[in-house]
Coordinates of C-alpha atoms in Angstrom, one line a residue:
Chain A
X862 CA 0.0 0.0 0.0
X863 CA 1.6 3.6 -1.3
X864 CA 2.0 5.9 1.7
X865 CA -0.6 8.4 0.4
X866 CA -4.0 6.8 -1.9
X867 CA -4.3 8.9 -4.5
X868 CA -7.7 8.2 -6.2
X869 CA -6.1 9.0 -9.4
X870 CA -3.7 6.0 -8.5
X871 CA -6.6 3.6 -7.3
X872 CA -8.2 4.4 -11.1
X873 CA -5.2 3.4 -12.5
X874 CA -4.3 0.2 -10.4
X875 CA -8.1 -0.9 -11.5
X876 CA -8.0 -4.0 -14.1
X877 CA -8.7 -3.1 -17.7
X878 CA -12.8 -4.1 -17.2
X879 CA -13.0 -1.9 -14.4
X880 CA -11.4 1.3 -16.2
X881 CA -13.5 1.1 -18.9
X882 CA -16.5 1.3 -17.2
X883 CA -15.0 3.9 -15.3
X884 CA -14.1 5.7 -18.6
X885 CA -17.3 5.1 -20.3
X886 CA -18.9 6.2 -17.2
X887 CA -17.5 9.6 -17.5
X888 CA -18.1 10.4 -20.7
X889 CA -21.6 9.9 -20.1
X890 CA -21.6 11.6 -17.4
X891 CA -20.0 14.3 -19.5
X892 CA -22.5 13.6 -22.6
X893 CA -25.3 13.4 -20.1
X894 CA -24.8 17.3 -18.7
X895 CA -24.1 18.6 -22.3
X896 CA -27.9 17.7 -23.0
X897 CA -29.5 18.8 -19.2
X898 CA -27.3 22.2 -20.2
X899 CA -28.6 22.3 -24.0
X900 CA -32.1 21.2 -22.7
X901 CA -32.4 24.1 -20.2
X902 CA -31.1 26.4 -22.7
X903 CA -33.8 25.3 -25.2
X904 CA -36.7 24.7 -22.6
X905 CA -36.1 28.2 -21.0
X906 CA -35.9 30.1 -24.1
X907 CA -39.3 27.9 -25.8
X908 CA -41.1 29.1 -22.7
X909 CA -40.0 32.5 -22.6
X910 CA -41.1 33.1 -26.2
X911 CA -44.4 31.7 -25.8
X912 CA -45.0 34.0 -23.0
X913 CA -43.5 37.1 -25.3
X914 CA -45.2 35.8 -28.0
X915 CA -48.8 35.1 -26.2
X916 CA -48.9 38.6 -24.8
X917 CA -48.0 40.6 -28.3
X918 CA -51.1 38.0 -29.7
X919 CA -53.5 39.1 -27.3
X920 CA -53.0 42.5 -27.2
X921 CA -55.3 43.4 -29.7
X922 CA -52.6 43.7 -32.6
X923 CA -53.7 43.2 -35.9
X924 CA -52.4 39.4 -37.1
X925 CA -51.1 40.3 -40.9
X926 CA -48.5 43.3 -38.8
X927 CA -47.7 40.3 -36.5
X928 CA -46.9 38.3 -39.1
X929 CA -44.9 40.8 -40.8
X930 CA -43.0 41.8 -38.0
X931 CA -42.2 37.9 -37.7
X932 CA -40.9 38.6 -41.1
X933 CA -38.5 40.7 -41.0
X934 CA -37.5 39.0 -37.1
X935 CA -37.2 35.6 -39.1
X936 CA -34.0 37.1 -41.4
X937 CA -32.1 36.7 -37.9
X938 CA -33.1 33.6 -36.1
X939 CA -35.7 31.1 -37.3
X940 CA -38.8 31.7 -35.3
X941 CA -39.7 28.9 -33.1
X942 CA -41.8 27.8 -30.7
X943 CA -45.5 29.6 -30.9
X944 CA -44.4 32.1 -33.2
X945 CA -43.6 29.4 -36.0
X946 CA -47.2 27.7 -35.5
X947 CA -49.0 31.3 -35.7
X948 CA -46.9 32.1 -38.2
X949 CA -47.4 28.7 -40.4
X950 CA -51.2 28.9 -39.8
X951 CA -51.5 32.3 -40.7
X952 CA -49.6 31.8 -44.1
X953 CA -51.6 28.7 -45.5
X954 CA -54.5 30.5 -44.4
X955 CA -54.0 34.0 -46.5
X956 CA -52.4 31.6 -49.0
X957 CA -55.8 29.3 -49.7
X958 CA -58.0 32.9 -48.9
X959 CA -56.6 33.9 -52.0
X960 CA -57.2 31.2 -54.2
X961 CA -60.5 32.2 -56.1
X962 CA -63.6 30.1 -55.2
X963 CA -62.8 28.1 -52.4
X964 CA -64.3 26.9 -49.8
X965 CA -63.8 28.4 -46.1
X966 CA -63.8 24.7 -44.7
X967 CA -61.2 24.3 -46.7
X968 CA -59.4 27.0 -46.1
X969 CA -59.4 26.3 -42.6
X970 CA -58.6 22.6 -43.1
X971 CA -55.7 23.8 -44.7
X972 CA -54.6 25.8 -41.5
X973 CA -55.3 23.9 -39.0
X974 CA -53.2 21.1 -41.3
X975 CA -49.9 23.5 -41.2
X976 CA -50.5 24.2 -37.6
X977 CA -50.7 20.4 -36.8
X978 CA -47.1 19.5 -39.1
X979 CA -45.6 23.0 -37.0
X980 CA -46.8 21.5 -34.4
X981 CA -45.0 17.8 -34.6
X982 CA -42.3 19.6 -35.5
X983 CA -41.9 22.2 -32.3
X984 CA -42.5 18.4 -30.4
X985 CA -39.6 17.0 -31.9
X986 CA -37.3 19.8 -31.1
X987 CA -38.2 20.1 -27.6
X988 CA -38.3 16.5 -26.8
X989 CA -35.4 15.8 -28.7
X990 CA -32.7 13.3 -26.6
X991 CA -35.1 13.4 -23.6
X992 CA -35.1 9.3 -24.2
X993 CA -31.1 9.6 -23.6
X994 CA -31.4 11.4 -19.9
X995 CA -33.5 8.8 -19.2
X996 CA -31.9 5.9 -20.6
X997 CA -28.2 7.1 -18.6
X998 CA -30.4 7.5 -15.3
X999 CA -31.2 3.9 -15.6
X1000 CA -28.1 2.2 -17.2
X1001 CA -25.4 4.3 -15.2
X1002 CA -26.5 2.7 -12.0
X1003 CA -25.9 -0.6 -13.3
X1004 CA -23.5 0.2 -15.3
X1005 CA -21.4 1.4 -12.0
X1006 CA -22.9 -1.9 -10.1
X1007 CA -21.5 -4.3 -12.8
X1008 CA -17.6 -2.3 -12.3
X1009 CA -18.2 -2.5 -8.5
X1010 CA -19.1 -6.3 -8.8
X1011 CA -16.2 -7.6 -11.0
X1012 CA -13.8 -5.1 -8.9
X1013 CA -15.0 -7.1 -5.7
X1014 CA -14.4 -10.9 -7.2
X1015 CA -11.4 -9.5 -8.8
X1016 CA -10.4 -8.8 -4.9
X1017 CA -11.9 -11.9 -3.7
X1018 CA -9.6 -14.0 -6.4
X1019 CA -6.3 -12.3 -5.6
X1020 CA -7.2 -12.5 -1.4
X1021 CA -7.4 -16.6 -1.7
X1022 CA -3.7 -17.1 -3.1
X1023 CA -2.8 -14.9 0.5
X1024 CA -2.5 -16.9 3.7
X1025 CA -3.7 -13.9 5.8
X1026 CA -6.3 -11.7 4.9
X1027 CA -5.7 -8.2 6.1
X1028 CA -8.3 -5.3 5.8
X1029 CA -4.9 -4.1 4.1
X1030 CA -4.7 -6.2 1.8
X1031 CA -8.6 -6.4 0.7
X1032 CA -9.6 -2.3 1.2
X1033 CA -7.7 -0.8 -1.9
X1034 CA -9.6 -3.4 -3.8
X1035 CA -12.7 -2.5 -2.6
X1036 CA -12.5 1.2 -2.8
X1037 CA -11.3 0.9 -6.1
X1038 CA -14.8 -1.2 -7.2
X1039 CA -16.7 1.0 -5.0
X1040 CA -15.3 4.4 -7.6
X1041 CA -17.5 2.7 -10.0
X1042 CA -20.8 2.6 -8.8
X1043 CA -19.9 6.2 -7.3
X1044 CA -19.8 7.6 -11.0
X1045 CA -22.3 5.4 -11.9
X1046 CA -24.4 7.4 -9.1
X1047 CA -22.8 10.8 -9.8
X1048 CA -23.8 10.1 -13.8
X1049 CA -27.3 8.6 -13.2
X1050 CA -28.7 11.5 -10.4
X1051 CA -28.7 14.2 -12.5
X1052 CA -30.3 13.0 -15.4
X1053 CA -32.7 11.4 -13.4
X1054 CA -33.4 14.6 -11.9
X1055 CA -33.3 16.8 -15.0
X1056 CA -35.2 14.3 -17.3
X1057 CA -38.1 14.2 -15.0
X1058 CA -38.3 18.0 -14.5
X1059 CA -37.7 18.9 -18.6
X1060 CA -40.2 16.0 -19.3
X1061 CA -43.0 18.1 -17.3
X1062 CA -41.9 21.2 -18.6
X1063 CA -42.0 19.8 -22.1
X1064 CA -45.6 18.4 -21.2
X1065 CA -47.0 21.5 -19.7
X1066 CA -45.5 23.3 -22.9
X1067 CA -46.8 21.4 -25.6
X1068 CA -50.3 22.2 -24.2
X1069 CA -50.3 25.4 -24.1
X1070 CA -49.2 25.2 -27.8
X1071 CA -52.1 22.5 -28.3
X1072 CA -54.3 25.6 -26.2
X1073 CA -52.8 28.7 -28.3
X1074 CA -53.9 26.2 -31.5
X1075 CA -57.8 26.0 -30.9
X1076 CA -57.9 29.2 -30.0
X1077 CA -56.1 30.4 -32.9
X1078 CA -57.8 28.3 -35.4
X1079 CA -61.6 29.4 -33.7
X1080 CA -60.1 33.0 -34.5
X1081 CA -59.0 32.4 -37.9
X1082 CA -62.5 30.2 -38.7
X1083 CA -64.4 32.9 -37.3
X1084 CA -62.7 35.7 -40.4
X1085 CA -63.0 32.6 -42.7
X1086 CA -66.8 32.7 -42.1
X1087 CA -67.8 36.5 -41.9
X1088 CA -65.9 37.0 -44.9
X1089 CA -68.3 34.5 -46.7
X1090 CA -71.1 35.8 -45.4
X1091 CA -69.6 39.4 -46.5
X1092 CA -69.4 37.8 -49.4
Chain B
X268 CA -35.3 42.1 -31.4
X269 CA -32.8 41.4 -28.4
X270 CA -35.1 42.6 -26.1
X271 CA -37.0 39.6 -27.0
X272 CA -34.3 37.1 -27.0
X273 CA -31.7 37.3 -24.1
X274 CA -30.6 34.1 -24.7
X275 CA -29.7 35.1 -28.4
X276 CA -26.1 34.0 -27.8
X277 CA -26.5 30.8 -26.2
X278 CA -29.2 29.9 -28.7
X279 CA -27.0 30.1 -31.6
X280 CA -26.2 26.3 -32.9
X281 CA -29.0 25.4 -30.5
X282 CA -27.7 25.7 -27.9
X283 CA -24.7 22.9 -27.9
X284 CA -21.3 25.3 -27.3
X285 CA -22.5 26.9 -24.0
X286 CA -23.8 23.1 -23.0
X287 CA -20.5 21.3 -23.8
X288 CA -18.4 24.0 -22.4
X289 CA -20.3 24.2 -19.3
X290 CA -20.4 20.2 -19.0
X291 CA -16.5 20.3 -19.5
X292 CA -16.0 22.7 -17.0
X293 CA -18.3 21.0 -14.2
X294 CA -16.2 17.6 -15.1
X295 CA -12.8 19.5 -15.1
X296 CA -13.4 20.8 -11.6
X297 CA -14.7 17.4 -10.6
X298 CA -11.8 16.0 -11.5
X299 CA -9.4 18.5 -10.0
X300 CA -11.5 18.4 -6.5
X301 CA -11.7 14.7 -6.6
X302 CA -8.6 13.4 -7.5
X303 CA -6.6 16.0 -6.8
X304 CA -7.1 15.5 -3.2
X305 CA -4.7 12.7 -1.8
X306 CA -6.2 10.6 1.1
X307 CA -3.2 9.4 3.3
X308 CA -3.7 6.6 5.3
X309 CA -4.2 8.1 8.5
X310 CA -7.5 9.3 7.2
X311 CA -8.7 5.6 7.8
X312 CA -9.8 4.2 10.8
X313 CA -7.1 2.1 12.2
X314 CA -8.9 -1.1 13.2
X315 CA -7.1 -3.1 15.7
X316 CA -5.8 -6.5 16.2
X317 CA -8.9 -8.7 17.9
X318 CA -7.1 -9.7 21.2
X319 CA -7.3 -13.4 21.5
X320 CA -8.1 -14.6 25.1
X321 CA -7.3 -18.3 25.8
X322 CA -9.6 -19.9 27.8
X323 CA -7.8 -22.1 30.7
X324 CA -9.5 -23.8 33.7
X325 CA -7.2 -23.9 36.6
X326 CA -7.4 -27.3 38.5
X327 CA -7.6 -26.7 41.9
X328 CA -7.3 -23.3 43.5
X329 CA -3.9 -22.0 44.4
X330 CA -4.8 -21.7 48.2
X331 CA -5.5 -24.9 48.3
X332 CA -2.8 -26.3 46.2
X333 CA -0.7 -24.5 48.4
X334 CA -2.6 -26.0 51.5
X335 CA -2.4 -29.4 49.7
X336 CA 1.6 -29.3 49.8
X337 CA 2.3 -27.7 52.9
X338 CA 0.2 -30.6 54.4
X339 CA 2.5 -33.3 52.4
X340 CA 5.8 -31.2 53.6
X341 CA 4.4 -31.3 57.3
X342 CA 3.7 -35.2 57.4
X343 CA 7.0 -35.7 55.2
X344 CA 8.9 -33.8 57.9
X345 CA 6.7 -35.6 60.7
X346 CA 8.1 -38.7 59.1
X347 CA 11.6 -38.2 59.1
X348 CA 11.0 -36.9 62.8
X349 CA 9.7 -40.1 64.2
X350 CA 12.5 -41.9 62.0
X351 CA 15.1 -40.0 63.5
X352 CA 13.5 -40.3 67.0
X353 CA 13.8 -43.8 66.6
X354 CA 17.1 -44.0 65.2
X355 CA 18.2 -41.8 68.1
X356 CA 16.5 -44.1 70.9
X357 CA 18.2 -46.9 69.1
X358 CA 21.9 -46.0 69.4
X359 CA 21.3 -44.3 72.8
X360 CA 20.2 -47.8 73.8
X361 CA 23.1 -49.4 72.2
X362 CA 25.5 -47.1 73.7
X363 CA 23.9 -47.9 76.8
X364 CA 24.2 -51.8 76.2
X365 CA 28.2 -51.2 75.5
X366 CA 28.9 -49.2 78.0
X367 CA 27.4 -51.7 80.6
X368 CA 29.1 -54.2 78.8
X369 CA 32.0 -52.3 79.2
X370 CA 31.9 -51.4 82.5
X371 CA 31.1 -55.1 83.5
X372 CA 34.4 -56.2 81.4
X373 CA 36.5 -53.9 83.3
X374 CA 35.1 -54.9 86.5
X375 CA 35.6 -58.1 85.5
X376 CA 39.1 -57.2 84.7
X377 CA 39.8 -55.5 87.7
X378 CA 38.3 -58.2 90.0
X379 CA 40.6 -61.1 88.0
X380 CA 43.4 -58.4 88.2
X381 CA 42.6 -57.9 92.3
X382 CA 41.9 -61.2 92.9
X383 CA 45.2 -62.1 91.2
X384 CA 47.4 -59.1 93.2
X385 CA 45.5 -60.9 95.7
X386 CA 46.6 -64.4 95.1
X387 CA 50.6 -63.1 93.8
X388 CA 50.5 -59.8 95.9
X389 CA 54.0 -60.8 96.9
X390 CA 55.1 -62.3 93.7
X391 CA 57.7 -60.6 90.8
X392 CA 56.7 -57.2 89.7
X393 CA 57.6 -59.1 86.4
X394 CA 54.1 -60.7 86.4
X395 CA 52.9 -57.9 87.6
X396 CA 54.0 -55.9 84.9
X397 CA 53.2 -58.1 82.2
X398 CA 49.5 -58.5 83.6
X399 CA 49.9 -54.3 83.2
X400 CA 51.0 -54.9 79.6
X401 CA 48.2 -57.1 79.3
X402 CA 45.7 -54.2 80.6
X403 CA 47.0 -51.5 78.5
X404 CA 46.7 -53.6 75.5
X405 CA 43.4 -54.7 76.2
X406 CA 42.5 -50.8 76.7
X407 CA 44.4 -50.4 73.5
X408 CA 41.6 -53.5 72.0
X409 CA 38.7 -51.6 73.6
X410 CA 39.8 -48.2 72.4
X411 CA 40.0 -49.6 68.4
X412 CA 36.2 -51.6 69.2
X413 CA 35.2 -47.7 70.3
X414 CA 36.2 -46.4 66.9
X415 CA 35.0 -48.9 64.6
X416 CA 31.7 -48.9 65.9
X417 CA 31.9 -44.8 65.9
X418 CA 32.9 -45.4 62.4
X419 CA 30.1 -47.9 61.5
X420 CA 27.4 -45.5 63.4
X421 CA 28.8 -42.5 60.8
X422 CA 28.7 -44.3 57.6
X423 CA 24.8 -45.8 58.8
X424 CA 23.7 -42.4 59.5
X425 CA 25.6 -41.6 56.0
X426 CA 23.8 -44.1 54.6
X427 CA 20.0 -43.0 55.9
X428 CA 20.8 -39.5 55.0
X429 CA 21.6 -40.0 51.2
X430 CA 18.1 -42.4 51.2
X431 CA 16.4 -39.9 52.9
X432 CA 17.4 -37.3 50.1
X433 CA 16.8 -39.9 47.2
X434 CA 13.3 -40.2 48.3
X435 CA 13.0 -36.4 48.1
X436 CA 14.2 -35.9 45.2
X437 CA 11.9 -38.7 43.8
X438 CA 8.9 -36.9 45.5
X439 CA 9.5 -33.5 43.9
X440 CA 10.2 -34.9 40.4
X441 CA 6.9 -36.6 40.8
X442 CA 5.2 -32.9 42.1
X443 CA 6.1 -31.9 38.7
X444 CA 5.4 -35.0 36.6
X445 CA 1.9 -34.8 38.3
X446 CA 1.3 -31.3 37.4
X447 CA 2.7 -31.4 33.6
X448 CA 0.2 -34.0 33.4
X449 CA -3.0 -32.4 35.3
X450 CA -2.2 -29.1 33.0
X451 CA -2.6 -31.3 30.4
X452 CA -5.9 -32.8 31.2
X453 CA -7.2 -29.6 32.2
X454 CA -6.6 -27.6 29.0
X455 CA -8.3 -30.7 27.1
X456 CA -11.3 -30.3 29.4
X457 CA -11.5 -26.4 29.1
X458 CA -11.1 -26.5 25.3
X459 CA -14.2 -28.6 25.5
X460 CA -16.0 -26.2 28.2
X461 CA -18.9 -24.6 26.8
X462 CA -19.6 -22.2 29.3
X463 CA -23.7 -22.0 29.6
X464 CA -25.2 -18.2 29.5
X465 CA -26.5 -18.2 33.1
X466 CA -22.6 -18.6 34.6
X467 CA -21.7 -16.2 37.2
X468 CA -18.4 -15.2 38.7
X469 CA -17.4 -16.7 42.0
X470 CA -19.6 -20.2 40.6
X471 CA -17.2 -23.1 40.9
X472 CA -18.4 -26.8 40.0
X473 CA -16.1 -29.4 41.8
X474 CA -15.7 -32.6 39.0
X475 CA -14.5 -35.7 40.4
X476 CA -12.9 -37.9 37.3
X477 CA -11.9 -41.5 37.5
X478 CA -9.2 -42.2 34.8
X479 CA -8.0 -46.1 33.9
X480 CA -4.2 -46.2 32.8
X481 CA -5.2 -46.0 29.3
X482 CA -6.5 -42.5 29.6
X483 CA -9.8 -43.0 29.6
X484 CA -12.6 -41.4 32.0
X485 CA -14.6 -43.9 33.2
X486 CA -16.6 -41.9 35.5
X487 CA -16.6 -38.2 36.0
X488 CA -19.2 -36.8 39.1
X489 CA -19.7 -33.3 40.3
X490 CA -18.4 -33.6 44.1
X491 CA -19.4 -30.3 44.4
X492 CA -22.4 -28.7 43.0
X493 CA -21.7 -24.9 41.8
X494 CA -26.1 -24.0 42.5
X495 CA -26.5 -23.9 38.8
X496 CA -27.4 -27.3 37.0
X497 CA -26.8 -25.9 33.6
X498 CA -23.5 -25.0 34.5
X499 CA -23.2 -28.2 36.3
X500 CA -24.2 -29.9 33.3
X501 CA -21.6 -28.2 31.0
X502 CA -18.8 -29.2 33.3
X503 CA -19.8 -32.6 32.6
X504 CA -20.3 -32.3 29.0
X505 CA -16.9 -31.1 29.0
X506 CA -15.4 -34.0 30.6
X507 CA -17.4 -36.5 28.4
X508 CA -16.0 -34.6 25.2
X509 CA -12.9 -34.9 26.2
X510 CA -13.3 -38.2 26.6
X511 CA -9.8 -39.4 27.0
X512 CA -6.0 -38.2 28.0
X513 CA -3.8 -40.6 25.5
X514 CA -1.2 -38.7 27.1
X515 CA -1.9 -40.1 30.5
X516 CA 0.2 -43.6 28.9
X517 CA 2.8 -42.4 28.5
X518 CA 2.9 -41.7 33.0
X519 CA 4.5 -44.6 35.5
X520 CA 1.5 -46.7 36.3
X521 CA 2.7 -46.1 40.5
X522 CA 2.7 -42.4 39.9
X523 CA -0.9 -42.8 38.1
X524 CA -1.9 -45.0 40.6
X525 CA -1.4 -42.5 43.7
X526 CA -2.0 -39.4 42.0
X527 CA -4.8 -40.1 38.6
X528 CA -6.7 -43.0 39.7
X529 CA -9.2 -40.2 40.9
X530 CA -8.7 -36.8 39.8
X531 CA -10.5 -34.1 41.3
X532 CA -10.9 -31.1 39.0
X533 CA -12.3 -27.3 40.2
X534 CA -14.2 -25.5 37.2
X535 CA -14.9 -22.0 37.6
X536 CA -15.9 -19.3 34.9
X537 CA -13.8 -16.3 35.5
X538 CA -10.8 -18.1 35.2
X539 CA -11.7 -18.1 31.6
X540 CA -12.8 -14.5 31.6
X541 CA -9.4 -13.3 33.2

């Protein structure tokens, strides 16, 4: 036993099987808190639009100046979140209004269609690696457990060719198995943690889009019909 | 426009360069906290060798084994008191015996020697002379009888003495044979001693064994009960487990005879808890 343990040096006295999953362990760790650090990014900028976005709809603003002020926005960053769904309703819908002789049922078909593919789409982004927090939450644990294990027996193999077992002679061993179910821990808590709070936060967010939806296709069915009766 | 976006920067790419740098970071420092730090040994806890008591069931007490001997020493030296007593009385008789003996030759001697100045008071101071001769050298004879026997009373008492010691000697190299061997059964008995919960200090259980030459117990009894019959009972088992003392072959079959024939054991708990 070296006068001071250096945990760097009880790594590298591990057997090959054990390093690995101490390696692999940290890079998901490392892959794991790129995505809850992307994810918040994402998450907290989606909701913070919806809530810009929701109050400039409903403060009386007249839709085609929204739109175009979305317009000249959109040459800088794509427009996401509730933005993009307003804004792809609202351009099949002027789009079919101006087709001569059509229907308005169809015309709001047609909208509500685009708002339903926007839709998906917003889903996709914001639910996008979600699965992978979840999976690393599950797997790291064992992952750690299955390092700790063979570290243990690998301990218990070399202590039966000694006459006298010392705690010595058997505790490097063990710390050195116990490392990997501590990164497997340190990996697995956080994305447990993060991929139940995004996966609310996604939840509660794709509802209110699914809300802001109805309400903006009663709005746009509403023109679509006192314009035929105008008609 | 970036009133509306305060994340603008981080969004860019979404979002991926700020989340890999900060992941890097929060590892780096990890890593520089963790195993960076060294743990020297004196951070364990030290855990002590278990210590290892032997259990041992001392025979008899000491007070008693003390008793026991200064008892044998007194009727030893009682013994050789009365022996030498005797011895004494003997050769003050003897002396007595001779000196009579004595006394009645000289008388003798003088009466033949008066009755002779009697009969040849006038004759040759020649005779006279002569029959002095003949005293002196019968003094002379009396004089060497004297010393022999001195000398044959010296080398008896020489001789007693020197059996006296043999004996001795014999008796203490037996003390010790005896014990070597009593140790002997007693650890095989107090490896066997299970010692029953409801023992108490100050409890002693008195076992009488009877051994046969071969080592065997043939009979073990408690002489005296300690008030517990469960310890009672393990003192017992003990003695049955141990069932025989090969060992006990190997002793002179007088020296088994006198001191193993019936063996009397004391059991008592906090010998074992000393």
């Amino acid at each position: 036993m070296s006068e001071s343990l250096n945990l760097w040096t009880l790594v590298m006295n591990a057997s090959w099987l054990a390093k690995l999953v101490m390696f692999s362990l940290f890079a998901i760790s490392v892959m794991s808190w790129v995505i809850i650090v992307q994810k918040w990014i994402i998450l907290s900028d989606a909701s913070k639009e919806m809530f810009n976005f929701e109050k400039r709809f409903w403060s009386g603003m007249d839709l085609s100046q929204l739109y175009r002020d979305g317009s000249s926005k959109q040459k800088t960053t794509a427009a996401i979140g509730m933005e993009n769904l307003f804004r792809s309703g609202f351009k099949e819908f002027t789009r079919l209004r101006q087709q001569p002789g059509i229907d308005s049922d169809a015309v709001m078909e047609g909208a509500q269609r685009a708002m339903r593919v926007a839709l998906a789409r917003e889903e996709r982004v914001l639910e996008k690696h979600l699965p992978i927090l979840s999976t690393v939450a599950s797997v790291s644990v064992y992952l750690g457990l299955f390092g700790t294990v063979w570290g243990i027996m690998n301990t218990f193999v070399s202590l039966s060719s000694q006459s006298q077992a010392s705690i010595a002679v058997v505790a490097p061993g063990i710390a050195d198995a116990l490392l990997a179910t501590e990164m497997g821990l340190f990996a697995a808590i956080p994305a447990a943690i993060a991929y139940n709070r995004y996966a609310s936060k996604v939840d509660s967010i794709i509802n209110s889009y699914l809300t802001f939806t109805d309400e903006f296709s009663s709005i746009l069915h509403r023109q679509a019909h006192t314009r035929r009766v105008q008609e | 426009m970036s009133k509306f976006h305060p994340l603008a920067i981080l969004l860019k790419f979404e979002g991926y360069p700020p989340a890999v740098a900060a992941s890097v970071i929060l590892h780096a420092l990890l890593l520089v906290f963790v195993l960076g730090r060294a743990v020297t040994p004196s951070d364990y806890v030290t855990i002590e060798d278990p210590v290892i008591i032997t259990a041992t069931a001392v025979d008899v007490n000491p007070q008693r084994l003390r008793r026991l001997e200064r008892l044998e020493e007194e009727q030893a030296a009682a013994n050789r008191r009365r022996q030498e007593d005797q011895a004494r009385a003997r050769r003050e008789q003897e002396e007595r015996a001779r000196q009579e003996r004595l006394a009645q030759e000289q008388r003798q001697a003088r009466e033949r020697a008066e009755a002779e100045r009697r009969r040849q008071e006038d004759l040759d101071r020649q005779r006279q002379a002569s029959a002095e001769a003949e005293r002196q050298r019968q003094a002379e004879e009396t004089r060497r009888r004297e010393a022999e026997q001195a000398r044959q009373r010296e080398q008896q008492r020489l001789a007693e003495q020197a059996a006296r010691e043999a004996q001795a000697s014999q008796v203490a190299s037996e003390n010790l044979v005896v014990a070597e061997y009593a140790a002997i059964i007693r650890r095989v008995i107090s490896q066997n001693w299970q010692i029953p919960p409801s023992a108490r200090n100050g409890m002693s259980a008195t076992v009488s064994l009877r051994l046969v030459p071969t080592g065997e117990v043939v009979s073990s009894s408690i002489l005296q009960s300690s008030g517990d019959a469960a310890f009672d009972r393990s003192v017992l088992q003990a003695v049955e487990r141990a069932d025989r003392f090969p060992e006990l072959q190997d002793l002179d079959n007088s020296v088994f005879e006198r001191n193993f024939r019936n063996f009397t054991l004391v059991f008592r708990p906090e010998d074992l808890l000393r």
